[in-house]
Short mmCIF file of C-alpha atoms in Angstrom, two decimals:
data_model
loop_
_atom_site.label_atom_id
_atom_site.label_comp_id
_atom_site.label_asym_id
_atom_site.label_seq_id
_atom_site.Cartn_x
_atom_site.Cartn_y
_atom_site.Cartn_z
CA UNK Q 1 61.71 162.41 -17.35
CA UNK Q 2 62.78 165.19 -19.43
CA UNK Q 3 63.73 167.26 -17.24
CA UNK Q 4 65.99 164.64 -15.75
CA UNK Q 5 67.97 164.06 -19.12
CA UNK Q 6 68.14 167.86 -19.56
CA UNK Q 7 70.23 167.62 -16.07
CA UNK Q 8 72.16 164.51 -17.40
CA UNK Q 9 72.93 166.25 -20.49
CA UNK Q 10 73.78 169.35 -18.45
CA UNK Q 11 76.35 167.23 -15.55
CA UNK Q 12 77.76 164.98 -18.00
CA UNK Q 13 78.99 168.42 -19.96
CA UNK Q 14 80.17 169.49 -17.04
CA UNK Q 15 81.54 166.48 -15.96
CA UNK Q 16 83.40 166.00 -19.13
CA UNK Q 17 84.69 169.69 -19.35
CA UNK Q 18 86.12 168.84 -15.69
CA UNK Q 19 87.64 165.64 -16.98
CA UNK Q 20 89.54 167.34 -19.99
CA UNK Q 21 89.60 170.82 -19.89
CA UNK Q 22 89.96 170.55 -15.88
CA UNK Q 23 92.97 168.51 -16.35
CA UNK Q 24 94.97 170.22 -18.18
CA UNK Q 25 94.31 173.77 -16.67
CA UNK Q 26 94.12 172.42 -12.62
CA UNK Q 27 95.43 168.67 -12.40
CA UNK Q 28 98.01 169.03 -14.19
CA UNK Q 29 99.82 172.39 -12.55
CA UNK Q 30 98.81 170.60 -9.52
CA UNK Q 31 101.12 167.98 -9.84
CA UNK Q 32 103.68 170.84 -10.73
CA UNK Q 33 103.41 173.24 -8.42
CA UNK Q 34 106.21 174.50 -5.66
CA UNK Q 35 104.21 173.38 -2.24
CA UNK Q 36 104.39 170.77 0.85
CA UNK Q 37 103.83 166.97 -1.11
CA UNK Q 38 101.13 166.43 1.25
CA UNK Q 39 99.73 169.65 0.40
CA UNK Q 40 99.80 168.67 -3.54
CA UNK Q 41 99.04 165.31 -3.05
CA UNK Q 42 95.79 166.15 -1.10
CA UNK Q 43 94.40 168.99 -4.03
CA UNK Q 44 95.73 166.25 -6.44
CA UNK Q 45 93.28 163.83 -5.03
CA UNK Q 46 90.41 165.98 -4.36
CA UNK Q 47 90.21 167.01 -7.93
CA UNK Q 48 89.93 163.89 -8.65
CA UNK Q 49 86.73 163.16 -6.12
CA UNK Q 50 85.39 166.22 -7.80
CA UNK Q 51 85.75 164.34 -11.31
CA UNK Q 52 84.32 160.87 -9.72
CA UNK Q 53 81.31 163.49 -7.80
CA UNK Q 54 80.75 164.51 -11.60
CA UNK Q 55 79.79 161.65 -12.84
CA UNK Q 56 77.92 160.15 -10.34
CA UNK Q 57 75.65 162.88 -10.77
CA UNK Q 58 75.39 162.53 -13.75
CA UNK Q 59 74.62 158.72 -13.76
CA UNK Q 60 72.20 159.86 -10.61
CA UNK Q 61 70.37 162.31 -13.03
CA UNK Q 62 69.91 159.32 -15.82
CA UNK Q 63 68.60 157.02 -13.39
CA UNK Q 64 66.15 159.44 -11.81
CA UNK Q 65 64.84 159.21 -15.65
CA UNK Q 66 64.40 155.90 -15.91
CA UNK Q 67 62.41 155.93 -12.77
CA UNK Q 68 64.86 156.04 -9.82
CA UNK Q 69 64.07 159.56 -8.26
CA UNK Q 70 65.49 158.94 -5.31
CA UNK Q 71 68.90 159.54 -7.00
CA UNK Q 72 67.52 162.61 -8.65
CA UNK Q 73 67.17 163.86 -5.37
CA UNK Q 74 70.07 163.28 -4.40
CA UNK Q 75 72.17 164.42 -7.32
CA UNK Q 76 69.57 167.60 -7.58
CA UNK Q 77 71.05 168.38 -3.76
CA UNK Q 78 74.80 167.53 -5.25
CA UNK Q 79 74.20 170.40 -7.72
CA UNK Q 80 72.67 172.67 -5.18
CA UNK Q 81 75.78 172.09 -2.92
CA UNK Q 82 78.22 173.10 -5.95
CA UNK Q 83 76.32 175.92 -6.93
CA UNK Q 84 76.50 177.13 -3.35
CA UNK Q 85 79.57 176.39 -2.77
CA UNK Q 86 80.74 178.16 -6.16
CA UNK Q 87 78.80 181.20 -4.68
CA UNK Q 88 80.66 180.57 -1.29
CA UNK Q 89 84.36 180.55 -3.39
CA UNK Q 90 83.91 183.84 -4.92
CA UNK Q 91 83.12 185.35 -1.82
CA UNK Q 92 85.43 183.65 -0.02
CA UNK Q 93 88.23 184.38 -2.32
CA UNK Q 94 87.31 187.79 -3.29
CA UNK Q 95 87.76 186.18 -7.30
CA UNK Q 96 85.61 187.62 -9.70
CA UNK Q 97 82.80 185.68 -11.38
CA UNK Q 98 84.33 185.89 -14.83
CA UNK Q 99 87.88 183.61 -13.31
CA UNK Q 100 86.02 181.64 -10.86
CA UNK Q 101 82.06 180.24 -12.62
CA UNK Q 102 82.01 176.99 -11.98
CA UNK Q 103 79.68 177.41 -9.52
CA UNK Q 104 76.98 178.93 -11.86
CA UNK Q 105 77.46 176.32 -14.00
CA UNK Q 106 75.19 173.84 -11.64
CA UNK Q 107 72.32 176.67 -11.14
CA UNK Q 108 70.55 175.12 -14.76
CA UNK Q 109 71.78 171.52 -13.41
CA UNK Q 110 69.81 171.93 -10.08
CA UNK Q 111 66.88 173.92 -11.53
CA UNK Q 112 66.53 170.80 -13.89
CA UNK Q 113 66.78 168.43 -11.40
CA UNK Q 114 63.98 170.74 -8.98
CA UNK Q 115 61.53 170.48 -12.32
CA UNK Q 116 62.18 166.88 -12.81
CA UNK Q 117 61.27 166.15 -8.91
CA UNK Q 118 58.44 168.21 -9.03
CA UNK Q 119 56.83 167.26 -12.49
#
């Protein structure tokens, strides 16, 4: 059980930092930006199923605590996805770490969720 509030805390954080800090630095420009509508529209919109992801896991992580572990499954493999595919982005995009971390910030979420499974 602890270990599955450590990974609520943890995604709800994150969620939250998405939500606010997210929106003004990504969203926002989004909306802004000189590119196809579609184009705009479609990154628009898929921040936003990030934001909705967020939480779920986060919601997924509290159940698992209160006895649903199924969904701690679950949102431990939603972490492990992000973390990947943070890994996957830097590569990808040749960014360095230090402009592009989001990615590591679901290795502690996922290791949490792994030692609330296991335990």
């Amino acid at each position: 059980m602890t270990a599955f509030l450590i990974a609520t805390c943890l995604s709800l954080a994150w969620a939250l930092v998405h939500t606010f800090v997210g929106g003004r630095q990504v969203a926002r420009p989004l909306r802004a930006v000189s590119m196809p509508h579609t184009a705009r529209a479609t990154a628009w919109m898929c921040w936003h199923y990030v934001t909705v992801a967020l939480f779920l896991m986060s919601a997924f992580f509290l159940a698992a605590a209160l006895g649903e572990v199924g969904l701690g499954l679950a949102a431990t493999l939603l972490a492990g996805a992000f973390f990947l595919t943070g890994l996957w982005a830097k590569v990808a995009t040749g960014e360095a770490f230090a402009r592009l971390p989001q990615g590591w910030l679901f290795l502690p979420v996922m290791l949490a969720g792994i030692w609330g499974l296991l335990a």
